[in-house]
mmCIF file of C-alpha atoms in Angstrom:
data_model
loop_
_atom_site.group_PDB
_atom_site.id
_atom_site.type_symbol
_atom_site.label_atom_id
_atom_site.label_comp_id
_atom_site.label_asym_id
_atom_site.label_seq_id
_atom_site.Cartn_x
_atom_site.Cartn_y
_atom_site.Cartn_z
ATOM 1 C CA UNK Z 4 0.604 -16.126 -2.173
ATOM 2 C CA UNK Z 5 2.179 -18.280 -4.948
ATOM 3 C CA UNK Z 6 5.684 -17.832 -6.378
ATOM 4 C CA UNK Z 7 7.007 -15.871 -8.442
ATOM 5 C CA UNK Z 8 7.772 -17.974 -11.457
ATOM 6 C CA UNK Z 9 3.798 -19.512 -10.768
ATOM 7 C CA UNK Z 10 2.260 -21.339 -13.209
ATOM 8 C CA UNK Z 11 4.090 -22.248 -15.747
ATOM 9 C CA UNK Z 12 2.064 -25.629 -17.546
ATOM 10 C CA UNK Z 13 2.507 -25.541 -21.371
ATOM 11 C CA UNK Z 14 -0.245 -24.735 -23.335
ATOM 12 C CA UNK Z 15 -1.695 -27.412 -25.381
ATOM 13 C CA UNK Z 16 0.647 -28.169 -28.002
ATOM 14 C CA UNK Z 17 -2.353 -28.603 -31.168
ATOM 15 C CA UNK Z 18 -3.636 -24.674 -30.059
ATOM 16 C CA UNK Z 19 -0.543 -23.233 -29.391
ATOM 17 C CA UNK Z 20 0.396 -24.729 -32.880
ATOM 18 C CA UNK Z 21 -3.146 -23.433 -34.572
ATOM 19 C CA UNK Z 22 -3.495 -19.928 -33.477
ATOM 20 C CA UNK Z 23 0.748 -19.266 -34.670
ATOM 21 C CA UNK Z 24 -0.716 -20.748 -38.147
ATOM 22 C CA UNK Z 25 -3.507 -18.200 -37.689
ATOM 23 C CA UNK Z 26 -1.486 -15.219 -37.048
ATOM 24 C CA UNK Z 27 0.632 -15.711 -40.244
ATOM 25 C CA UNK Z 28 -1.815 -16.369 -42.351
ATOM 26 C CA UNK Z 29 -2.839 -13.129 -40.867
ATOM 27 C CA UNK Z 30 0.265 -11.720 -40.652
ATOM 28 C CA UNK Z 31 0.934 -12.652 -44.303
ATOM 29 C CA UNK Z 32 -1.611 -10.405 -45.767
ATOM 30 C CA UNK Z 33 -1.541 -7.202 -43.783
ATOM 31 C CA UNK Z 34 2.392 -7.049 -43.070
ATOM 32 C CA UNK Z 35 1.677 -6.675 -39.214
ATOM 33 C CA UNK Z 36 1.538 -8.469 -36.466
ATOM 34 C CA UNK Z 37 -0.302 -8.109 -33.012
ATOM 35 C CA UNK Z 38 0.817 -9.221 -29.237
ATOM 36 C CA UNK Z 39 1.004 -12.032 -27.867
ATOM 37 C CA UNK Z 40 3.900 -12.769 -31.157
ATOM 38 C CA UNK Z 41 3.865 -16.895 -29.947
ATOM 39 C CA UNK Z 42 0.988 -17.992 -27.692
ATOM 40 C CA UNK Z 43 2.538 -20.261 -24.732
ATOM 41 C CA UNK Z 44 3.628 -19.808 -21.828
ATOM 42 C CA UNK Z 45 7.411 -17.684 -22.236
ATOM 43 C CA UNK Z 46 7.774 -15.590 -18.932
ATOM 44 C CA UNK Z 47 11.110 -13.792 -18.741
ATOM 45 C CA UNK Z 48 11.837 -14.068 -22.700
ATOM 46 C CA UNK Z 49 15.636 -13.410 -23.565
ATOM 47 C CA UNK Z 50 16.670 -12.499 -27.726
ATOM 48 C CA UNK Z 51 20.107 -13.864 -28.784
ATOM 49 C CA UNK Z 52 20.399 -12.311 -32.617
ATOM 50 C CA UNK Z 53 22.929 -14.283 -34.248
ATOM 51 C CA UNK Z 54 24.195 -14.825 -38.131
ATOM 52 C CA UNK Z 55 20.444 -12.774 -39.102
ATOM 53 C CA UNK Z 56 18.764 -15.261 -36.886
ATOM 54 C CA UNK Z 57 16.987 -14.760 -33.338
ATOM 55 C CA UNK Z 58 16.738 -17.365 -30.542
ATOM 56 C CA UNK Z 59 14.490 -17.014 -28.138
ATOM 57 C CA UNK Z 60 14.686 -18.384 -24.621
ATOM 58 C CA UNK Z 61 12.431 -18.802 -20.969
ATOM 59 C CA UNK Z 62 12.019 -19.214 -18.117
ATOM 60 C CA UNK Z 63 10.701 -23.199 -17.505
ATOM 61 C CA UNK Z 64 10.154 -23.335 -13.741
ATOM 62 C CA UNK Z 65 10.517 -27.031 -12.610
ATOM 63 C CA UNK Z 66 9.171 -28.357 -16.082
ATOM 64 C CA UNK Z 67 10.681 -29.831 -18.777
ATOM 65 C CA UNK Z 68 10.551 -29.304 -22.504
ATOM 66 C CA UNK Z 69 9.391 -32.208 -24.956
ATOM 67 C CA UNK Z 70 12.995 -33.751 -25.274
ATOM 68 C CA UNK Z 71 14.167 -33.336 -21.189
ATOM 69 C CA UNK Z 72 16.124 -30.138 -20.766
ATOM 70 C CA UNK Z 73 15.096 -26.655 -18.723
ATOM 71 C CA UNK Z 74 14.297 -23.120 -20.755
ATOM 72 C CA UNK Z 75 12.595 -23.478 -23.872
ATOM 73 C CA UNK Z 76 13.908 -22.182 -27.110
ATOM 74 C CA UNK Z 77 12.336 -20.650 -30.108
ATOM 75 C CA UNK Z 78 13.806 -19.206 -33.286
ATOM 76 C CA UNK Z 79 12.897 -16.842 -35.438
ATOM 77 C CA UNK Z 80 14.234 -14.514 -38.841
ATOM 78 C CA UNK Z 81 11.607 -11.810 -38.442
ATOM 79 C CA UNK Z 82 10.799 -11.288 -34.285
ATOM 80 C CA UNK Z 83 7.498 -12.812 -35.339
ATOM 81 C CA UNK Z 84 7.116 -15.919 -36.633
ATOM 82 C CA UNK Z 85 8.757 -18.371 -34.091
ATOM 83 C CA UNK Z 86 8.531 -21.631 -33.640
ATOM 84 C CA UNK Z 87 9.588 -23.837 -31.439
ATOM 85 C CA UNK Z 88 13.113 -25.793 -31.216
ATOM 86 C CA UNK Z 89 13.283 -28.285 -27.982
ATOM 87 C CA UNK Z 90 15.599 -26.886 -24.829
ATOM 88 C CA UNK Z 91 18.382 -25.649 -24.136
ATOM 89 C CA UNK Z 92 20.076 -27.324 -20.711
ATOM 90 C CA UNK Z 93 20.933 -29.862 -19.892
ATOM 91 C CA UNK Z 94 19.873 -30.856 -15.862
ATOM 92 C CA UNK Z 95 22.950 -30.345 -14.428
ATOM 93 C CA UNK Z 96 23.046 -32.998 -11.277
ATOM 94 C CA UNK Z 97 21.188 -31.848 -8.149
ATOM 95 C CA UNK Z 98 18.542 -30.103 -10.908
ATOM 96 C CA UNK Z 99 15.697 -32.502 -9.364
ATOM 97 C CA UNK Z 100 13.197 -29.996 -8.249
ATOM 98 C CA UNK Z 101 15.011 -27.359 -8.669
ATOM 99 C CA UNK Z 102 14.013 -24.047 -10.010
ATOM 100 C CA UNK Z 103 15.510 -22.649 -13.176
ATOM 101 C CA UNK Z 104 14.457 -18.891 -13.882
ATOM 102 C CA UNK Z 105 15.382 -16.137 -16.801
ATOM 103 C CA UNK Z 106 18.244 -17.335 -19.257
ATOM 104 C CA UNK Z 107 19.924 -14.834 -20.753
ATOM 105 C CA UNK Z 108 22.543 -15.940 -23.658
ATOM 106 C CA UNK Z 109 25.857 -14.428 -24.937
ATOM 107 C CA UNK Z 110 28.486 -15.070 -27.572
ATOM 108 C CA UNK Z 111 31.879 -14.563 -27.156
ATOM 109 C CA UNK Z 112 34.536 -15.710 -28.625
ATOM 110 C CA UNK Z 113 33.605 -18.934 -30.800
ATOM 111 C CA UNK Z 114 31.632 -19.568 -26.746
ATOM 112 C CA UNK Z 115 27.603 -19.717 -25.694
ATOM 113 C CA UNK Z 116 27.251 -19.253 -22.454
ATOM 114 C CA UNK Z 117 23.921 -18.576 -20.493
ATOM 115 C CA UNK Z 118 23.175 -17.141 -17.780
ATOM 116 C CA UNK Z 119 20.115 -18.202 -15.131
ATOM 117 C CA UNK Z 120 19.521 -18.808 -11.568
ATOM 118 C CA UNK Z 121 19.122 -22.329 -9.993
ATOM 119 C CA UNK Z 122 17.095 -22.406 -6.608
ATOM 120 C CA UNK Z 123 14.262 -24.087 -4.005
ATOM 121 C CA UNK Z 124 10.745 -23.342 -4.655
ATOM 122 C CA UNK Z 125 8.616 -19.529 -3.607
ATOM 123 C CA UNK Z 126 10.133 -17.007 -3.191
ATOM 124 C CA UNK Z 127 11.214 -16.523 0.910
ATOM 125 C CA UNK Z 128 11.128 -20.460 0.966
ATOM 126 C CA UNK Z 129 13.782 -21.802 2.774
ATOM 127 C CA UNK Z 130 16.310 -22.522 0.188
ATOM 128 C CA UNK Z 131 17.403 -19.884 -1.841
ATOM 129 C CA UNK Z 132 19.023 -19.100 -5.457
ATOM 130 C CA UNK Z 133 22.139 -18.667 -7.127
ATOM 131 C CA UNK Z 134 24.099 -17.390 -10.595
ATOM 132 C CA UNK Z 135 25.042 -19.917 -12.823
ATOM 133 C CA UNK Z 136 26.457 -20.801 -15.722
ATOM 134 C CA UNK Z 137 26.387 -22.945 -18.965
ATOM 135 C CA UNK Z 138 28.259 -22.881 -22.164
ATOM 136 C CA UNK Z 139 26.995 -24.390 -25.748
ATOM 137 C CA UNK Z 140 29.334 -24.692 -29.334
ATOM 138 C CA UNK Z 141 25.857 -23.576 -30.650
ATOM 139 C CA UNK Z 142 23.223 -20.876 -30.073
ATOM 140 C CA UNK Z 143 20.433 -23.832 -29.551
ATOM 141 C CA UNK Z 144 22.271 -25.576 -27.446
ATOM 142 C CA UNK Z 145 22.543 -28.600 -25.724
ATOM 143 C CA UNK Z 146 23.988 -25.963 -23.003
ATOM 144 C CA UNK Z 147 26.064 -27.866 -20.174
ATOM 145 C CA UNK Z 148 26.509 -25.600 -16.807
ATOM 146 C CA UNK Z 149 29.730 -25.051 -16.135
ATOM 147 C CA UNK Z 150 30.518 -23.382 -12.992
ATOM 148 C CA UNK Z 151 28.472 -21.178 -10.098
ATOM 149 C CA UNK Z 152 28.913 -16.906 -9.483
ATOM 150 C CA UNK Z 153 28.409 -17.276 -6.570
ATOM 151 C CA UNK Z 154 27.303 -13.717 -4.397
ATOM 152 C CA UNK Z 155 28.268 -14.481 -0.506
ATOM 153 C CA UNK Z 156 26.326 -12.350 0.704
ATOM 154 C CA UNK Z 157 23.088 -13.149 -0.684
ATOM 155 C CA UNK Z 158 20.683 -15.798 -0.080
ATOM 156 C CA UNK Z 159 18.502 -15.089 -3.138
ATOM 157 C CA UNK Z 160 20.557 -14.202 -5.878
ATOM 158 C CA UNK Z 161 18.707 -13.954 -9.046
ATOM 159 C CA UNK Z 162 18.165 -12.706 -13.220
ATOM 160 C CA UNK Z 163 21.723 -12.313 -14.146
ATOM 161 C CA UNK Z 164 22.560 -9.810 -16.992
ATOM 162 C CA UNK Z 165 25.944 -9.981 -18.634
ATOM 163 C CA UNK Z 166 27.005 -7.046 -20.340
ATOM 164 C CA UNK Z 167 29.893 -5.537 -22.841
ATOM 165 C CA UNK Z 168 31.361 -2.481 -22.451
ATOM 166 C CA UNK Z 169 32.776 -0.583 -25.051
ATOM 167 C CA UNK Z 170 36.859 -1.153 -24.102
ATOM 168 C CA UNK Z 171 35.616 -4.595 -24.316
ATOM 169 C CA UNK Z 172 36.107 -5.205 -20.638
ATOM 170 C CA UNK Z 173 32.200 -7.733 -19.362
ATOM 171 C CA UNK Z 174 29.941 -6.996 -16.325
ATOM 172 C CA UNK Z 175 27.691 -8.871 -14.772
ATOM 173 C CA UNK Z 176 24.471 -7.438 -13.511
ATOM 174 C CA UNK Z 177 22.093 -9.575 -11.299
ATOM 175 C CA UNK Z 178 18.954 -9.091 -9.068
ATOM 176 C CA UNK Z 179 19.842 -9.774 -5.284
ATOM 177 C CA UNK Z 180 17.865 -9.059 -1.345
ATOM 178 C CA UNK Z 181 18.085 -6.782 1.276
ATOM 179 C CA UNK Z 182 15.980 -6.670 4.209
ATOM 180 C CA UNK Z 183 17.956 -3.630 5.415
ATOM 181 C CA UNK Z 184 15.627 -0.223 5.338
ATOM 182 C CA UNK Z 185 19.798 1.979 5.211
ATOM 183 C CA UNK Z 186 19.830 4.947 3.439
ATOM 184 C CA UNK Z 187 15.918 5.932 3.129
ATOM 185 C CA UNK Z 188 15.921 2.453 0.953
ATOM 186 C CA UNK Z 189 13.908 -0.145 1.727
ATOM 187 C CA UNK Z 190 13.797 -3.803 2.210
ATOM 188 C CA UNK Z 191 13.436 -5.994 -0.828
ATOM 189 C CA UNK Z 192 15.407 -7.297 -4.359
ATOM 190 C CA UNK Z 193 17.564 -4.784 -5.368
ATOM 191 C CA UNK Z 194 20.329 -4.380 -7.923
ATOM 192 C CA UNK Z 195 24.225 -5.105 -8.056
ATOM 193 C CA UNK Z 196 26.369 -5.172 -11.276
ATOM 194 C CA UNK Z 197 30.136 -6.619 -10.459
ATOM 195 C CA UNK Z 198 32.713 -6.742 -12.919
ATOM 196 C CA UNK Z 199 33.419 -10.029 -14.490
ATOM 197 C CA UNK Z 200 37.161 -11.705 -13.980
ATOM 198 C CA UNK Z 201 36.500 -14.268 -17.417
ATOM 199 C CA UNK Z 202 32.979 -15.114 -18.660
ATOM 200 C CA UNK Z 203 32.337 -17.283 -15.614
ATOM 201 C CA UNK Z 204 34.425 -15.778 -12.472
ATOM 202 C CA UNK Z 205 32.605 -12.512 -11.174
ATOM 203 C CA UNK Z 206 35.070 -10.164 -8.912
ATOM 204 C CA UNK Z 207 33.508 -9.808 -5.837
ATOM 205 C CA UNK Z 208 33.296 -6.610 -5.587
ATOM 206 C CA UNK Z 209 29.084 -5.857 -6.848
ATOM 207 C CA UNK Z 210 28.340 -2.499 -6.058
ATOM 208 C CA UNK Z 211 24.870 -1.539 -5.658
ATOM 209 C CA UNK Z 212 23.096 -0.368 -8.852
ATOM 210 C CA UNK Z 213 19.396 0.988 -7.595
ATOM 211 C CA UNK Z 214 17.186 -0.558 -4.784
ATOM 212 C CA UNK Z 215 13.628 -0.082 -4.421
ATOM 213 C CA UNK Z 216 12.639 3.899 -2.426
ATOM 214 C CA UNK Z 217 9.509 4.024 -3.957
ATOM 215 C CA UNK Z 218 5.605 2.926 -3.094
ATOM 216 C CA UNK Z 219 4.245 1.473 -6.436
ATOM 217 C CA UNK Z 220 7.029 -1.385 -6.352
ATOM 218 C CA UNK Z 221 5.647 -3.159 -3.496
ATOM 219 C CA UNK Z 222 5.631 -6.200 -4.190
ATOM 220 C CA UNK Z 223 3.507 -8.208 -0.796
ATOM 221 C CA UNK Z 224 2.974 -6.535 2.401
ATOM 222 C CA UNK Z 225 3.322 -8.286 6.064
ATOM 223 C CA UNK Z 226 5.527 -10.559 3.729
ATOM 224 C CA UNK Z 227 6.900 -14.151 6.330
ATOM 225 C CA UNK Z 228 10.251 -14.784 4.721
ATOM 226 C CA UNK Z 229 11.462 -18.237 5.602
ATOM 227 C CA UNK Z 230 14.866 -17.983 4.244
ATOM 228 C CA UNK Z 231 15.262 -14.715 6.639
ATOM 229 C CA UNK Z 232 14.886 -16.655 9.828
ATOM 230 C CA UNK Z 233 10.766 -16.530 9.430
ATOM 231 C CA UNK Z 234 10.821 -12.848 9.156
ATOM 232 C CA UNK Z 235 8.336 -10.849 8.535
ATOM 233 C CA UNK Z 236 8.369 -7.012 6.790
ATOM 234 C CA UNK Z 237 5.779 -4.519 6.739
ATOM 235 C CA UNK Z 238 6.768 -4.511 3.366
ATOM 236 C CA UNK Z 239 9.044 -6.282 0.721
ATOM 237 C CA UNK Z 240 10.043 -4.665 -3.072
ATOM 238 C CA UNK Z 241 10.575 -5.695 -5.883
ATOM 239 C CA UNK Z 242 13.156 -4.777 -8.389
ATOM 240 C CA UNK Z 243 14.296 -7.775 -10.727
ATOM 241 C CA UNK Z 244 15.618 -8.091 -14.441
ATOM 242 C CA UNK Z 245 17.943 -5.714 -15.207
ATOM 243 C CA UNK Z 246 19.063 -5.138 -19.215
ATOM 244 C CA UNK Z 247 21.819 -2.133 -18.779
ATOM 245 C CA UNK Z 248 22.376 -0.304 -22.841
ATOM 246 C CA UNK Z 249 25.009 2.338 -23.243
ATOM 247 C CA UNK Z 250 23.805 5.301 -25.066
ATOM 248 C CA UNK Z 251 23.912 8.295 -25.776
ATOM 249 C CA UNK Z 252 27.619 7.976 -23.857
ATOM 250 C CA UNK Z 253 25.272 6.871 -19.956
ATOM 251 C CA UNK Z 254 24.657 3.988 -19.279
ATOM 252 C CA UNK Z 255 20.377 3.073 -19.227
ATOM 253 C CA UNK Z 256 20.110 0.165 -16.883
ATOM 254 C CA UNK Z 257 16.593 -1.259 -17.025
ATOM 255 C CA UNK Z 258 14.454 -3.226 -14.860
ATOM 256 C CA UNK Z 259 11.441 -4.327 -13.502
ATOM 257 C CA UNK Z 260 9.464 -3.608 -10.462
ATOM 258 C CA UNK Z 261 6.688 -4.438 -7.864
ATOM 259 C CA UNK Z 262 4.473 -8.004 -8.010
ATOM 260 C CA UNK Z 263 4.633 -9.649 -11.318
ATOM 261 C CA UNK Z 264 0.945 -10.750 -10.249
ATOM 262 C CA UNK Z 265 -0.595 -7.813 -10.007
ATOM 263 C CA UNK Z 266 -1.238 -3.898 -12.323
ATOM 264 C CA UNK Z 267 1.304 -2.166 -10.854
ATOM 265 C CA UNK Z 268 3.700 -4.290 -12.617
ATOM 266 C CA UNK Z 269 6.076 -2.680 -15.642
ATOM 267 C CA UNK Z 270 9.507 -1.787 -16.465
ATOM 268 C CA UNK Z 271 11.611 1.362 -15.394
ATOM 269 C CA UNK Z 272 15.073 2.425 -15.625
ATOM 270 C CA UNK Z 273 18.417 3.492 -13.189
ATOM 271 C CA UNK Z 274 21.018 5.759 -15.531
ATOM 272 C CA UNK Z 275 24.681 6.367 -14.357
ATOM 273 C CA UNK Z 276 27.159 7.850 -16.380
ATOM 274 C CA UNK Z 277 30.208 4.960 -15.588
ATOM 275 C CA UNK Z 278 29.249 1.273 -15.661
ATOM 276 C CA UNK Z 279 30.134 1.174 -12.320
ATOM 277 C CA UNK Z 280 27.137 3.549 -11.073
ATOM 278 C CA UNK Z 281 26.298 5.977 -8.899
ATOM 279 C CA UNK Z 282 22.586 5.605 -10.736
ATOM 280 C CA UNK Z 283 19.983 7.073 -10.747
ATOM 281 C CA UNK Z 284 16.505 6.860 -11.078
ATOM 282 C CA UNK Z 285 15.050 10.587 -10.698
ATOM 283 C CA UNK Z 286 11.542 10.528 -11.906
ATOM 284 C CA UNK Z 287 10.575 6.972 -11.141
ATOM 285 C CA UNK Z 288 8.441 8.141 -8.184
ATOM 286 C CA UNK Z 289 4.912 7.521 -9.616
ATOM 287 C CA UNK Z 290 5.102 4.210 -11.732
ATOM 288 C CA UNK Z 291 7.434 2.806 -14.849
ATOM 289 C CA UNK Z 292 8.087 5.165 -17.474
ATOM 290 C CA UNK Z 293 8.772 2.506 -20.368
ATOM 291 C CA UNK Z 294 6.286 -0.307 -20.229
ATOM 292 C CA UNK Z 295 3.098 -0.254 -18.213
ATOM 293 C CA UNK Z 296 -0.365 -2.346 -17.203
ATOM 294 C CA UNK Z 297 -3.144 -1.330 -19.628
ATOM 295 C CA UNK Z 298 -6.312 -1.321 -17.864
ATOM 296 C CA UNK Z 299 -8.616 -4.364 -19.720
ATOM 297 C CA UNK Z 300 -6.037 -5.165 -22.121
ATOM 298 C CA UNK Z 301 -2.644 -6.080 -20.703
ATOM 299 C CA UNK Z 302 -1.705 -7.016 -16.817
ATOM 300 C CA UNK Z 303 1.525 -7.319 -16.147
ATOM 301 C CA UNK Z 304 4.512 -6.707 -19.084
ATOM 302 C CA UNK Z 305 7.633 -6.919 -18.370
ATOM 303 C CA UNK Z 306 11.564 -8.854 -17.241
ATOM 304 C CA UNK Z 307 11.734 -7.981 -20.640
ATOM 305 C CA UNK Z 308 15.371 -7.676 -23.278
ATOM 306 C CA UNK Z 309 16.576 -5.559 -26.182
ATOM 307 C CA UNK Z 310 16.955 -6.746 -29.326
ATOM 308 C CA UNK Z 311 17.432 -4.702 -33.088
ATOM 309 C CA UNK Z 312 14.503 -5.470 -35.758
ATOM 310 C CA UNK Z 313 16.244 -7.666 -39.084
ATOM 311 C CA UNK Z 314 17.223 -4.109 -40.656
ATOM 312 C CA UNK Z 315 19.954 -4.049 -37.788
ATOM 313 C CA UNK Z 316 18.498 -0.347 -36.485
ATOM 314 C CA UNK Z 317 15.309 -0.566 -34.825
ATOM 315 C CA UNK Z 318 15.655 -1.306 -30.837
ATOM 316 C CA UNK Z 319 12.686 -3.628 -29.559
ATOM 317 C CA UNK Z 320 11.567 -4.965 -26.167
ATOM 318 C CA UNK Z 321 11.288 -8.493 -26.373
ATOM 319 C CA UNK Z 322 8.369 -8.683 -23.168
ATOM 320 C CA UNK Z 323 5.915 -11.066 -20.855
ATOM 321 C CA UNK Z 324 2.428 -9.890 -20.248
ATOM 322 C CA UNK Z 325 -0.626 -12.458 -18.915
ATOM 323 C CA UNK Z 326 -3.010 -14.024 -21.198
ATOM 324 C CA UNK Z 327 -6.786 -12.515 -20.638
ATOM 325 C CA UNK Z 328 -7.708 -15.393 -17.647
ATOM 326 C CA UNK Z 329 -4.235 -15.378 -16.068
ATOM 327 C CA UNK Z 330 -2.474 -19.059 -16.927
ATOM 328 C CA UNK Z 331 0.045 -17.694 -19.479
ATOM 329 C CA UNK Z 332 2.960 -15.213 -19.703
ATOM 330 C CA UNK Z 333 2.995 -14.243 -23.557
ATOM 331 C CA UNK Z 334 5.794 -13.276 -26.308
ATOM 332 C CA UNK Z 335 5.510 -9.923 -26.837
ATOM 333 C CA UNK Z 336 7.205 -7.242 -28.787
ATOM 334 C CA UNK Z 337 7.149 -3.382 -29.567
ATOM 335 C CA UNK Z 338 9.126 -0.690 -30.142
ATOM 336 C CA UNK Z 339 11.526 1.077 -27.735
ATOM 337 C CA UNK Z 340 12.031 4.760 -28.465
ATOM 338 C CA UNK Z 341 15.176 7.477 -27.011
ATOM 339 C CA UNK Z 342 13.107 10.532 -26.352
ATOM 340 C CA UNK Z 343 13.518 14.040 -24.911
ATOM 341 C CA UNK Z 344 12.316 12.283 -21.483
ATOM 342 C CA UNK Z 345 13.827 9.431 -21.453
ATOM 343 C CA UNK Z 346 13.417 5.998 -22.883
ATOM 344 C CA UNK Z 347 9.724 4.723 -24.101
ATOM 345 C CA UNK Z 348 8.027 1.708 -24.842
ATOM 346 C CA UNK Z 349 6.105 2.461 -27.736
ATOM 347 C CA UNK Z 350 3.222 -0.161 -25.900
ATOM 348 C CA UNK Z 351 2.380 -2.244 -24.740
ATOM 349 C CA UNK Z 352 0.363 -2.831 -27.979
ATOM 350 C CA UNK Z 353 -2.528 -5.066 -28.615
ATOM 351 C CA UNK Z 354 -3.519 -4.114 -32.047
ATOM 352 C CA UNK Z 355 -2.509 -5.012 -34.909
ATOM 353 C CA UNK Z 356 0.989 -3.248 -35.771
ATOM 354 C CA UNK Z 357 4.187 -3.340 -38.214
ATOM 355 C CA UNK Z 358 5.754 -5.507 -39.245
ATOM 356 C CA UNK Z 359 9.729 -5.129 -37.817
#
């Protein structure tokens, strides 16, 4: 079974540049965009809006950008026309052979903080993942690793998402493994929140946000897990990629569920009255409600972030989806709508859409 961050080969720079130019010409003529908005490998996209410009950061796994760094960086003025801007993270000591996944960046008191995981090889390998943080004085980097955000009770901890509440307090949401089946939950990767003492230290009092309890979130059946003494789990489930929004006085923790290689992968959410929970996912029994595959057109949309359009009003989901050959996970965007039934993405789209 391939790893969760498999298929990280970069597209030919010449072909990617040609595709980007063709898309830009078409958009200028019709004032539309068509997904993907970046014709290249860009898994787990996070977009930071800073001083009127967008900075996108994507997973590179064990790979390196042309400048020898980790995590691909793109820049844009409109969420649609993206230009490569090198790599973000200077490889830290001990980085040889390690995977680097899912960067997210925030700006706080004059410093940019990047959160990500670093670990060994495929999911289920004998070496797990741990969370780290790096800093920079500019949004595009280079970033320097400064701290380990350890979760001692977890051997596999990924997908860090920093969130600042309206009172100014920062929290860190992340995904970690649970191997028990207590209270009707299923073994697999689930979601946790902890308070940040400062931008590089966790309080160490994490609370479970949501664990798997629905059939659609299964990652793999009869899964052998070397990380847990070569134990085989009848079903291993996955909830990952948390991203939090406060809306209408409630906290919505969005996440991606299931196996990222399958048509079942998509985005759902759980909701709470308090940042630390308890969270409920009532309505999520049948499948992802926010963003899901479109047979014959879009496969595996997910691991998203949220960002406002250039007018500062319209909310967009930024996510990846597979190309038709399933060689690359490419950068896509679509509007998010807050409906009476809850948040829903107006996508995934694969035909021309109005420019943001």
